[in-house]
Coordinates of C-alpha atoms and ligand atoms in Angstrom, one line a residue:
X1 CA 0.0 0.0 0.0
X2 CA 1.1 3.8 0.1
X3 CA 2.5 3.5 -3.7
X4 CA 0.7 6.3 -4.7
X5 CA 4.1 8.8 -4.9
X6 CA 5.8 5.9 -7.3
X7 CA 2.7 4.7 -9.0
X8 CA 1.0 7.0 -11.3
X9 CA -2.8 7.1 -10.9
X10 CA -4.4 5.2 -14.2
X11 CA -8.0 5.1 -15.1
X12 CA -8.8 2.1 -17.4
X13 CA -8.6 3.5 -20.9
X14 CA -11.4 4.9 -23.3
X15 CA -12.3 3.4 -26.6
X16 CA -11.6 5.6 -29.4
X17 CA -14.3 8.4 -29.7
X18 CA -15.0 7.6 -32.9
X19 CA -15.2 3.6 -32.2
X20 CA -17.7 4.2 -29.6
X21 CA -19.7 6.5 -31.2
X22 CA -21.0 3.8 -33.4
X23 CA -22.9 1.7 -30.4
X24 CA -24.6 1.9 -26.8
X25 CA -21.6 -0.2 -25.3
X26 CA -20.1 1.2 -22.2
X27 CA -16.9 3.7 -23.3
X28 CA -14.6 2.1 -20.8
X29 CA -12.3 -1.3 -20.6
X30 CA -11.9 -3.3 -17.8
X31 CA -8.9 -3.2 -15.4
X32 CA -6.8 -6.1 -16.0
X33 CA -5.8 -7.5 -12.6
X34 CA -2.2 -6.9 -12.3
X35 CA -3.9 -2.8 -13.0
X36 CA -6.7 -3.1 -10.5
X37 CA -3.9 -4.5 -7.7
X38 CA -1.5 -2.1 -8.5
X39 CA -3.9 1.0 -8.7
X40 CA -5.8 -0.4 -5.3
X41 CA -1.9 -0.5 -3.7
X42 CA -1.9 3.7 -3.9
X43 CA -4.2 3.8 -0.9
X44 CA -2.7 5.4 2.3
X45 CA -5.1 3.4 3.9
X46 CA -6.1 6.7 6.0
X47 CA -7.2 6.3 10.0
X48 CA -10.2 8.4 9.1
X49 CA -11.1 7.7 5.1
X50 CA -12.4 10.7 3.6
X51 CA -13.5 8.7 0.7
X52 CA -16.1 6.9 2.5
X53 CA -17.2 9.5 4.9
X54 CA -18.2 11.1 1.7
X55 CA -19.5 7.6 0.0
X56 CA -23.4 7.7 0.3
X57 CA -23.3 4.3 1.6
X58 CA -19.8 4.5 3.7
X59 CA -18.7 1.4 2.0
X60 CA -15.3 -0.2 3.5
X61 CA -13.3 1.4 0.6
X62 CA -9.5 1.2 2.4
X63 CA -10.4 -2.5 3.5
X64 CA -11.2 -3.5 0.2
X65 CA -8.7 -1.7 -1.7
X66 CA -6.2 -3.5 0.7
X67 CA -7.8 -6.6 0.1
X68 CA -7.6 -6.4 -3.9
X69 CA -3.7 -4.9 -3.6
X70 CA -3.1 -8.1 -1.8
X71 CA -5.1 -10.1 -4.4
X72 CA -7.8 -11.7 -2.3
X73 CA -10.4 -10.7 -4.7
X74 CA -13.5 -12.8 -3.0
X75 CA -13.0 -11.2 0.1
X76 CA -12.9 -7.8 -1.2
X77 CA -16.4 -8.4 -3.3
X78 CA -17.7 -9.6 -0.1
X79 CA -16.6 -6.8 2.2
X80 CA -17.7 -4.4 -0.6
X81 CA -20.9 -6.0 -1.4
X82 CA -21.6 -6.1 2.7
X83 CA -22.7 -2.5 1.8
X84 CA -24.0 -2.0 -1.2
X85 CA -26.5 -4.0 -3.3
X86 CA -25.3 -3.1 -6.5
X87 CA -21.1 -2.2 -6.1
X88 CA -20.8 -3.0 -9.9
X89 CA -23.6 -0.4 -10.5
X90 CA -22.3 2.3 -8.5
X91 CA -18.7 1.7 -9.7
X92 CA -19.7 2.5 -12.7
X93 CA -22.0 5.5 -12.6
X94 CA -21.3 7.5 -9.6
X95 CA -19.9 11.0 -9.6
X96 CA -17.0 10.0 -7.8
X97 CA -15.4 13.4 -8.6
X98 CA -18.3 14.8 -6.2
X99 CA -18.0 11.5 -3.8
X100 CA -15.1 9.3 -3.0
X101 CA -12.4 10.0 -5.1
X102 CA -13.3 13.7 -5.1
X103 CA -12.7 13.7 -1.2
X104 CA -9.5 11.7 -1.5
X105 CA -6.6 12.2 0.4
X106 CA -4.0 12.0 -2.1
X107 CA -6.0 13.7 -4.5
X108 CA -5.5 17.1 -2.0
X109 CA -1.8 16.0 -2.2
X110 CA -1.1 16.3 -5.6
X111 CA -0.8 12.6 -6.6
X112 CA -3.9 12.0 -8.1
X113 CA -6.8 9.7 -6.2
X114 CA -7.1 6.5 -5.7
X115 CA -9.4 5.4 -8.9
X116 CA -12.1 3.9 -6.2
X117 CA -15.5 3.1 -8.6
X118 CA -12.9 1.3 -11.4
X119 CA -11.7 -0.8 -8.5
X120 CA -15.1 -1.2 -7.3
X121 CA -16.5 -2.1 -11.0
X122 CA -13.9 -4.5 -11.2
X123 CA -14.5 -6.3 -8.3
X124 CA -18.1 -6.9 -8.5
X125 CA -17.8 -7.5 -12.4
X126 CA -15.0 -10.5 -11.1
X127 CA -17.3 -12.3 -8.7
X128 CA -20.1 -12.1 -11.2
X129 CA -17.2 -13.8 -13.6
X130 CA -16.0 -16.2 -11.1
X131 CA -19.6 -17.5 -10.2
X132 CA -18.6 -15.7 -6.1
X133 CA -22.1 -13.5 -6.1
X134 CA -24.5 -15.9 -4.5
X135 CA -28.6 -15.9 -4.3
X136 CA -30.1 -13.6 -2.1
X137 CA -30.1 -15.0 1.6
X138 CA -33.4 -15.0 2.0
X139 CA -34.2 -15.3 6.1
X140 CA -36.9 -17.7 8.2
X141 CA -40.2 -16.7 6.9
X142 CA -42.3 -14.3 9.0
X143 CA -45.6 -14.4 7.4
X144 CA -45.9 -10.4 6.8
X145 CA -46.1 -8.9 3.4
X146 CA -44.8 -5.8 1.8
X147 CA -45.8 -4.0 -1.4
X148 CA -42.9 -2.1 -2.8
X149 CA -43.9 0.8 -5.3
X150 CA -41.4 1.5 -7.8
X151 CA -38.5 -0.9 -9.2
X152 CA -35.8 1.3 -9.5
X153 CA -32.7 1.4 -7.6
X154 CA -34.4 2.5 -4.4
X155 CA -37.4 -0.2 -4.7
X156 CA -34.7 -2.7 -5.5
X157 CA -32.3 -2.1 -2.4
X158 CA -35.2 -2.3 -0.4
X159 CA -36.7 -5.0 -1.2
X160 CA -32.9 -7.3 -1.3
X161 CA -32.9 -6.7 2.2
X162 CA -37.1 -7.4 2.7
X163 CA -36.3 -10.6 1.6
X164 CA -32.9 -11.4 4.0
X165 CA -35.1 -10.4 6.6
X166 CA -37.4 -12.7 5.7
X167 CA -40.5 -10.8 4.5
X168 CA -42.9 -12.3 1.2
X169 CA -42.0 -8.8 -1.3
X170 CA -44.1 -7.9 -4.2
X171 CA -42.3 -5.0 -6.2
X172 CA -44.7 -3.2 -8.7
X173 CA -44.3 -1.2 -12.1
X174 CA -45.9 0.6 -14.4
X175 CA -43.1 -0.2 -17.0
X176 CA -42.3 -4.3 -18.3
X177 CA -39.0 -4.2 -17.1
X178 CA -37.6 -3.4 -13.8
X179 CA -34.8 -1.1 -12.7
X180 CA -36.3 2.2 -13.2
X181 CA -34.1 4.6 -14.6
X182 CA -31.3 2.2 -14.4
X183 CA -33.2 0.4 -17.0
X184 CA -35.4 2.9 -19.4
X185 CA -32.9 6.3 -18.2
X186 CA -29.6 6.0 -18.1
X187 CA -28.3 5.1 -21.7
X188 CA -26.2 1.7 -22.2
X189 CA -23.1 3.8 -23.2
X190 CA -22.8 4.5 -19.6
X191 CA -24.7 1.2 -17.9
X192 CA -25.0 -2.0 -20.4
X193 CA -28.3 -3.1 -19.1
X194 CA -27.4 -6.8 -18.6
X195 CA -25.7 -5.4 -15.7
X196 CA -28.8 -4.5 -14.3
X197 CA -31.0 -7.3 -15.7
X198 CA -28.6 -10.3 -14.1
X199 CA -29.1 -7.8 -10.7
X200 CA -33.0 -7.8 -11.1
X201 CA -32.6 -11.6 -12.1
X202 CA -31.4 -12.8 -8.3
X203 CA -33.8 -10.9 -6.8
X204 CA -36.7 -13.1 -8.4
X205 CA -34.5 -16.0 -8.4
X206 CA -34.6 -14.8 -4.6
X207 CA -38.6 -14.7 -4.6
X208 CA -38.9 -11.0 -4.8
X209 CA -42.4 -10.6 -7.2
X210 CA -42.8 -8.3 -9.6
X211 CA -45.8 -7.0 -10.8
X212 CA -44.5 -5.4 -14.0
X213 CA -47.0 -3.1 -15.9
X214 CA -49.2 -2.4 -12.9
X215 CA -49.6 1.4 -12.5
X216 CA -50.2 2.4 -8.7
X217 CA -53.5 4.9 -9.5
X218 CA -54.7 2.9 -12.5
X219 CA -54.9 -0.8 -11.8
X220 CA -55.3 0.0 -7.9
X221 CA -55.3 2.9 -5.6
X222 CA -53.0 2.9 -2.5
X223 CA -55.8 1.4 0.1
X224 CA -56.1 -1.1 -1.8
X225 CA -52.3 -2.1 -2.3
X226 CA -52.1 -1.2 1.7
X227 CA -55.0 -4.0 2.5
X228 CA -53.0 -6.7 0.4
X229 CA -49.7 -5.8 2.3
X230 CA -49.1 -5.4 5.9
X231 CA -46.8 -2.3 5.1
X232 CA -45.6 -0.4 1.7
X233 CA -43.0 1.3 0.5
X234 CA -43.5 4.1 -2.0
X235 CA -40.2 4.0 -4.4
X236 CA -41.4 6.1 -7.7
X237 CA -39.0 8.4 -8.5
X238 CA -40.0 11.7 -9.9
X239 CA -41.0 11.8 -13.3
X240 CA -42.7 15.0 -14.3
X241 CA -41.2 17.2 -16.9
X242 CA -40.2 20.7 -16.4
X243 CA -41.1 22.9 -19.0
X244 CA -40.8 25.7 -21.3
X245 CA -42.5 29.1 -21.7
X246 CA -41.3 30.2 -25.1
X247 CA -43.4 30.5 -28.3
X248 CA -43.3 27.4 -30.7
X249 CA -42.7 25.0 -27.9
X250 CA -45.4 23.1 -29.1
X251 CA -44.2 22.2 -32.9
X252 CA -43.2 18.6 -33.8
X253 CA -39.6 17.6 -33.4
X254 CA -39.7 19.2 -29.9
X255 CA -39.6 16.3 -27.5
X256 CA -39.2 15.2 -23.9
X257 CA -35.7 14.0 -22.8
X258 CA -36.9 10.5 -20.7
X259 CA -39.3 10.3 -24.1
X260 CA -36.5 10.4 -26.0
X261 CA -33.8 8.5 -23.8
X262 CA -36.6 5.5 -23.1
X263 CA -37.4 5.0 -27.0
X264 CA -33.6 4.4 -27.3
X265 CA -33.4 2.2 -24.7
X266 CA -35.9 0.1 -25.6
X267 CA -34.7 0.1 -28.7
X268 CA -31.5 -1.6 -27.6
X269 CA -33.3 -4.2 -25.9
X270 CA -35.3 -5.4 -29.5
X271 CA -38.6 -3.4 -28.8
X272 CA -40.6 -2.4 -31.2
X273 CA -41.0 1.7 -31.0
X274 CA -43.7 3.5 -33.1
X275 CA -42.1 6.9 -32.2
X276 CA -38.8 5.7 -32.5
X277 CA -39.6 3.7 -36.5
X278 CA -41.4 6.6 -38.2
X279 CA -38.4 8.7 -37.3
X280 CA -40.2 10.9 -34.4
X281 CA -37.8 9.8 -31.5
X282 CA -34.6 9.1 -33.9
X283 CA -31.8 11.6 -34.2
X284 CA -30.5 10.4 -37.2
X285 CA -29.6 12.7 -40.1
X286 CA -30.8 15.4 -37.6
X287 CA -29.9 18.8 -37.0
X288 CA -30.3 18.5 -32.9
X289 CA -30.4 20.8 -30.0
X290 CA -30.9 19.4 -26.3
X291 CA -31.6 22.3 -23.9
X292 CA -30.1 21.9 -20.6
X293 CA -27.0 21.3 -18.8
X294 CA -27.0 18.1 -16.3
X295 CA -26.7 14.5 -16.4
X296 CA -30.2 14.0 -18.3
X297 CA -28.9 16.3 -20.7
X298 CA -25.5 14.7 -21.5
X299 CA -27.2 11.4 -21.7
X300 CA -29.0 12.9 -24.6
X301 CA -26.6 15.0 -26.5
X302 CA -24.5 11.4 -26.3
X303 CA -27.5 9.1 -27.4
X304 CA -27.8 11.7 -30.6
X305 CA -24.2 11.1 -31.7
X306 CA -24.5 7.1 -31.5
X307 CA -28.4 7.5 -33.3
X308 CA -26.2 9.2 -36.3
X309 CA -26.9 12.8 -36.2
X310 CA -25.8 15.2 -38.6
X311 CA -25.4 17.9 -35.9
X312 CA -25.5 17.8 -31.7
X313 CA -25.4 20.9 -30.0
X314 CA -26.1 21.1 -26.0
X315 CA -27.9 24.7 -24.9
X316 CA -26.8 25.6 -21.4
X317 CA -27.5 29.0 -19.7
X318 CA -25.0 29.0 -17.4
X319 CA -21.4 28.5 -18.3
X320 CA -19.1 25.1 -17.8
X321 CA -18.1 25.7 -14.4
X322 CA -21.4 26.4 -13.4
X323 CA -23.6 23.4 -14.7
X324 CA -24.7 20.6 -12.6
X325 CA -23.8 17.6 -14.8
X326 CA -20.6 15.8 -14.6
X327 CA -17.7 17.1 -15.9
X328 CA -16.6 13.2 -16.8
X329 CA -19.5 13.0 -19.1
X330 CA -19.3 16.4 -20.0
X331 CA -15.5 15.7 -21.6
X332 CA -16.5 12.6 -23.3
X333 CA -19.5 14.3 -24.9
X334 CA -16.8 16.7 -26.3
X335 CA -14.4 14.2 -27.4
X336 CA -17.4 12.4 -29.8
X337 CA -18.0 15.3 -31.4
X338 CA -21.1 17.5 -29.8
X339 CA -20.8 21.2 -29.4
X340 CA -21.5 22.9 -25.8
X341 CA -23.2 26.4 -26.4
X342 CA -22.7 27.8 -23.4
X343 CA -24.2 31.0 -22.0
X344 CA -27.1 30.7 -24.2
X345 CA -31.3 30.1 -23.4
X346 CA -34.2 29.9 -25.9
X347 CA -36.1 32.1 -26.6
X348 CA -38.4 31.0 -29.7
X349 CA -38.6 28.0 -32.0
X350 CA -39.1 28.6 -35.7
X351 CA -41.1 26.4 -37.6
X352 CA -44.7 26.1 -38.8
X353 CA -45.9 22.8 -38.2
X354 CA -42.5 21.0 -37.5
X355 CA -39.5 22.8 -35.9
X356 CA -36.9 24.1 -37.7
X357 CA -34.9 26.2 -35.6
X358 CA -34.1 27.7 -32.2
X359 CA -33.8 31.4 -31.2
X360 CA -31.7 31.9 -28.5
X361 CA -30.6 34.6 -26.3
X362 CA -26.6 35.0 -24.6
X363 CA -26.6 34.9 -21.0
X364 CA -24.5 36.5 -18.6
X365 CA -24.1 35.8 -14.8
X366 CA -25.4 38.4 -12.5
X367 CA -25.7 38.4 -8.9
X368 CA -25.9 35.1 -7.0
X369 CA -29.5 33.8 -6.3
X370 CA -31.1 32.6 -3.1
X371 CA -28.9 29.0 -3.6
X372 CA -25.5 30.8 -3.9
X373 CA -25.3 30.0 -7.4
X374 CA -25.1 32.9 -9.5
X375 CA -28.4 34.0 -11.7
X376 CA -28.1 34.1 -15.3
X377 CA -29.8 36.7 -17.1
X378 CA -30.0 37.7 -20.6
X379 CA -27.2 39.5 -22.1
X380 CA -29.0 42.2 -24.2
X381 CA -28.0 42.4 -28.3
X382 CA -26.5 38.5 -28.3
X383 CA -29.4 37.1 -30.1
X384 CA -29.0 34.4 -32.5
X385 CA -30.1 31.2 -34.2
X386 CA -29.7 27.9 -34.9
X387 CA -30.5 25.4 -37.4
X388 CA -32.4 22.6 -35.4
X389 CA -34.8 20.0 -36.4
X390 CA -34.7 17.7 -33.2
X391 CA -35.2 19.8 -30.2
X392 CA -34.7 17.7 -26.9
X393 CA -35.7 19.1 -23.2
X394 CA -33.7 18.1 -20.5
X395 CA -34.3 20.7 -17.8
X396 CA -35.0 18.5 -14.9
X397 CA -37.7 16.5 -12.9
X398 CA -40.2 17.2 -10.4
X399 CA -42.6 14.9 -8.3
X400 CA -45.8 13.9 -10.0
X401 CA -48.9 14.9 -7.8
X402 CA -49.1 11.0 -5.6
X403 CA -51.8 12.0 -3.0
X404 CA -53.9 12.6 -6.0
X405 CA -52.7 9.8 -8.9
X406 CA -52.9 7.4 -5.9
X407 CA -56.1 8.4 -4.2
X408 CA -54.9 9.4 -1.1
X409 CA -55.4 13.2 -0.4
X410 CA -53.9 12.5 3.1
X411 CA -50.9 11.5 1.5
X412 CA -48.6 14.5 3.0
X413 CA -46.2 16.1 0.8
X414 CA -43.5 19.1 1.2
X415 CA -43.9 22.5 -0.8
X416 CA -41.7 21.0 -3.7
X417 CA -44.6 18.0 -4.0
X418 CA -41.7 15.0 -2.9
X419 CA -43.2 12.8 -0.1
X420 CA -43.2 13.7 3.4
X421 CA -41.5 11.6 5.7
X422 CA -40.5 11.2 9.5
X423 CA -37.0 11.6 9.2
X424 CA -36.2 9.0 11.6
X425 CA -38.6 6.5 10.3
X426 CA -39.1 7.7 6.8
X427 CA -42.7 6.5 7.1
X428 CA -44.9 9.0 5.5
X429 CA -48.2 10.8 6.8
X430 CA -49.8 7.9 6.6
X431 CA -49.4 4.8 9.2
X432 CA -47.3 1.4 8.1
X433 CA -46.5 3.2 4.5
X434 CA -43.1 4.3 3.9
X435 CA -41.1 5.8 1.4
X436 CA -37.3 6.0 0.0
X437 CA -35.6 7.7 -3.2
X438 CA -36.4 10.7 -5.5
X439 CA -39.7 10.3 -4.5
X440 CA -38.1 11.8 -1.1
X441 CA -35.5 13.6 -2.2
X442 CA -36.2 15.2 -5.3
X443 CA -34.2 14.3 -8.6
X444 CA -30.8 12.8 -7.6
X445 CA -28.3 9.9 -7.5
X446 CA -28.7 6.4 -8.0
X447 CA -26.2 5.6 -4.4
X448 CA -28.8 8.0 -2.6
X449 CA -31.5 5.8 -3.5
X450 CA -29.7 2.6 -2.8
X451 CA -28.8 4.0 0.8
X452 CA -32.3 4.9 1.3
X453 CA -33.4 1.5 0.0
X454 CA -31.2 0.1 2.8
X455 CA -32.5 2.3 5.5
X456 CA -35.8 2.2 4.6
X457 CA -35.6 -1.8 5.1
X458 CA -34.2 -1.3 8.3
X459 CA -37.3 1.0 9.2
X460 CA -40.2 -1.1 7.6
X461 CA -38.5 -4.0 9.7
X462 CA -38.5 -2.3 13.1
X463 CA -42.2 -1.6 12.3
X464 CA -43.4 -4.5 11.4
X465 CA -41.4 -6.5 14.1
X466 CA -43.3 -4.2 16.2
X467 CA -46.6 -4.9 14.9
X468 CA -46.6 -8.8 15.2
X469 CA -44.8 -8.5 18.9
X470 CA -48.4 -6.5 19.6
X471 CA -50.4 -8.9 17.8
X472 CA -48.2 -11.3 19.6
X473 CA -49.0 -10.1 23.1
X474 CA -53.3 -9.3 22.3
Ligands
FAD1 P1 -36.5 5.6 -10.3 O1 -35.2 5.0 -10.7 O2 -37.0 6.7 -11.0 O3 -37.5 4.4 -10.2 C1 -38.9 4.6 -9.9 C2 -39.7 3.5 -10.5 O4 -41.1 3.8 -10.1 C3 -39.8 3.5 -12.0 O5 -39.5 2.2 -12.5 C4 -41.2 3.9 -12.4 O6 -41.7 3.2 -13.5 C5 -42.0 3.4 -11.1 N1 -43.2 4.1 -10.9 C6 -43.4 5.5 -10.9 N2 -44.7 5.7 -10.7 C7 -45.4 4.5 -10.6 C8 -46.7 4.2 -10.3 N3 -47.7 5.1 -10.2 N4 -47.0 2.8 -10.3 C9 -46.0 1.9 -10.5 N5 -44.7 2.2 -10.7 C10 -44.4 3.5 -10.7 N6 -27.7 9.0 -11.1 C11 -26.4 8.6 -11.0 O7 -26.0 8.3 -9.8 N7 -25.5 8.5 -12.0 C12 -25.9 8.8 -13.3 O8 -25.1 8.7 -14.2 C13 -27.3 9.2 -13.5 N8 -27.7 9.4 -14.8 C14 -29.0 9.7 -14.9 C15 -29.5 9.9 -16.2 C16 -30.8 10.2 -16.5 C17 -31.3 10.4 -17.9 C18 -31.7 10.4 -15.4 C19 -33.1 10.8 -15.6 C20 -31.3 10.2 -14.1 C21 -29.9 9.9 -13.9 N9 -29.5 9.7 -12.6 C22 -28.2 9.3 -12.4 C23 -30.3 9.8 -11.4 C24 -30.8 8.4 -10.9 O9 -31.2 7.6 -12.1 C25 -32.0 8.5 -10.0 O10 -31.6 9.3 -8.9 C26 -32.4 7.1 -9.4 O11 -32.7 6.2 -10.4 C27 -33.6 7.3 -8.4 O12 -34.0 6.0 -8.0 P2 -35.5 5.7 -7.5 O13 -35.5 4.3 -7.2 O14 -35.8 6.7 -6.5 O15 -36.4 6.1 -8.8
SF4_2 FE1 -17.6 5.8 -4.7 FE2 -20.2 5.5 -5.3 FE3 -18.7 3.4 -4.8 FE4 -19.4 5.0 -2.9 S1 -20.8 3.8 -4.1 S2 -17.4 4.1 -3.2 S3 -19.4 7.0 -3.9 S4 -18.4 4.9 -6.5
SF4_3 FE1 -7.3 5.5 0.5 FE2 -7.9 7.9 -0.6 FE3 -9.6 6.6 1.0 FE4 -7.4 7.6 2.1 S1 -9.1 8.8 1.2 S2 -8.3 5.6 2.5 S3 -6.0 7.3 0.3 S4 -8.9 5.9 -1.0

């Protein structure tokens, strides 16, 4: 260990730009083991690790880096997967810039950090290999039943550790697959989705049921889900659109981002897509403009490259320092060809019927707003245009109105419309139903929901051990 200051710090390489612009298949190679041992060995193995104080889910990362330095690989996937439900997952798609790696020690020095969610990827990736990730442990069966709402990554955690505890979990849908946006969001470029299917596999090798296409509001109202299930758990992530006020918003060819990434995902897995076939959701041949500057937005500019487009630009109205995507994604957007307009908001879109154009507006940065961040505002006499005849909106998510799609006014929510919860039960307003995820937290990162998904097992748990000790004693 402590070879950080003779050992350079080494990501594992990039396919060529060009090379992975032509398919969905995740940009980056593998480590090779004698590379994942000797980039693990850099650690200083810190008394207090910075990197998993700021790891959503504190994962053991020093104690497994040792462990995979010293190549005992099983034992690092099982200290790392003690954690976490989905290492391999997280390894892959976390900001560790913001997280781990970005609170590194030796990153402060100078030397570079330790390249934690490759090491992680590779050792999850390795047990899957090696045949080390076993079924779910499912515990003594305790007659109780809980409905889990929503099968992304918060639903998912949750209902792993249901079922260790030894509870009979139904998982429902309103899509056919599970995974959430792990599944129909984030693009395969950045998450091949047999990583998630093979994840969503043990869990019904493991007796988790899901209830796939079943909409919560549509095929039954929450009272009803709450008289089949001694508790629930509401996991539905946050799904409504923000908008835009500008005229010509409405013409065809302007489309919703999660429209837009979904048809392409399902698109990889053999579907057959209306919207995606007669052209309406394909960016091929296409002068395109995506509006917006984080994560959703990259995913998007990215997706349009690999679809073929003649033209990708990306529409942000702050400037680079000051967007809220990653700055990863943000570089290899660049390197495969799309063009970051920066300082620039729309203003109009030109086009009768279909859209043909954006008007835009510079931007400058004024004064910093109520969040610190500072305002952007339009700089006057920098108008200008551009061709455009796929316009994709990526400006962000907000909760969908539950207490009314589910049927349950006394459903209590915040001011921003994400659930209400006890924050030291996370049960919402109402009694025995609980909830995790964006749904709680407003739009944000796949290891918050897992964490929550962990906690909120703990939680639902406590609560129902509580409830059959009472029925126990009566
Ligand atoms: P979701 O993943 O949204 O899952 C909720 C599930 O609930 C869905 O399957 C939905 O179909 C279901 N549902 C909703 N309503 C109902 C209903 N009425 N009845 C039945 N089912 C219902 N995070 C990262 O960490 N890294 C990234 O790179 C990243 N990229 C992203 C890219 C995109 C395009 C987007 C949109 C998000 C990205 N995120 C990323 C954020 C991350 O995906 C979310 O924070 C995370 O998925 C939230 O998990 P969740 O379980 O709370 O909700
Ligand atoms: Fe880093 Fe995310 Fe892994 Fe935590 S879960 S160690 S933040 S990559
Ligand atoms: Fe190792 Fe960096 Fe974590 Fe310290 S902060 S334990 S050097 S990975």
């Amino acid at each position: 260990m402590l070879k950080f200051v003779g050992t350079a710090q080494a990501y594992p390489g990039k396919r060529e730009a060009e090379l992975r612009a032509e398919d969905f298949r995740e940009i980056a190679d593998r480590y090779a083991v004698p590379s994942a041992e000797e980039q693990s060995s850099r650690c200083s193995q810190c008394g207090v690790p910075y990197c998993s104080v700021h790891c959503p889910l504190h994962n053991h990362i020093p104690d497994w880096l040792r462990l995979t330095a010293e190549g005992r690989l099983r034992e690092a996937y099982q200290l790392s997967n003690s954690t976490s439900t989905m290492p391999e997952i997280c390894g892959r798609i976390c900001p560790q810039d913001r997280l781990c790696e970005g609170n590194c020690v030796i990153e402060f020095s100078g030397h570079g950090a330790v390249t934690i969610g490759s090491v992680e990827k590779f050792i999850t990736d390795t047990a899957w290999e090696e045949g080390w990730v076993e079924p779910v442990a499912v515990g003594p069966a305790r007659g109780q039943s809980v409905g889990i709402i929503g099968a992304g990554p918060a639903g998912l955690a949750a209902a792993e550790y249901l079922r260790e505890y030894g509870y009979d979990v139904h998982v429902y849908d309103r899509h056919d697959r599970a995974g959430g946006l792990l599944t129909y969001g984030i693009p395969g470029f950045k998450l091949e989705k047999h990583v998630v299917m093979r994840r969503i596999e043990r869990l019904e090798q493991g007796g988790v049921v899901f209830h796939l296409g079943f909409e919560v509001g549509r095929e039954a109202n929450l009272d009803e889900l709450r008289k089949r299930h001694t508790t629930l758990l509401i996991a539905t992530g946050v799904y409504k659109a923000r908008g835009i006020q500008a005229p010509g918003v409405g013409a065809k060819g302007i489309v919703e981002a999660l429209d837009y990434l979904t048809a392409s995902n399902r698109k990889g897995f053999g579907d057959a897509v209306p919207a995606f076939d007669d052209g309406s959701l394909d960016a091929n041949g296409k002068h395109v403009v995506v509006i917006g500057g984080g994560d959703t937005a990259m995913d998007c500019v990215r997706t349009a490259v690999r679809q073929g487009a003649a033209s990708v630009k990306c529409l942000y109205r702050r400037d680079r320092a000051n967007m809220p995507g990653s700055q990863r994604e943000t570089a290899n957007a660049e390197e495969e060809g799309v063009e970051f307009v920066w300082l620039s908001a729309p203003e109009a879109f030109d086009g009768v019927d279909t859209v043909t154009g954006v008007r835009a507006s510079r931007m400058r940065l004024g004064a910093p707003d109520a969040s610190g961040r500072r305002a952007p505002e339009v700089d006057p006499g920098g108008a200008f245009q551009l061709k455009a005849d796929l316009v994709v909106k990526a400006l962000g998510f907000e909760p969908e109105d539950l207490p009314r799609l589910f049927g349950a006014e006394e459903l209590g929510v915040t001011r921003w419309g994400t659930l209400r919860t006890d924050g030291r039960t996370m049960m919402t307003s109402l009694d025995g139903v609980f909830a995790a995820g964006d749904i709680v937290r407003g739009a944000s990162l796949v290891v918050w929901a897992i964490r929550d998904g962990r906690d909120v097992a703990a939680h639902m748990h406590a609560w129902m051990r509580a409830r059959a000790d009472t029925a126990r004693a009566a």
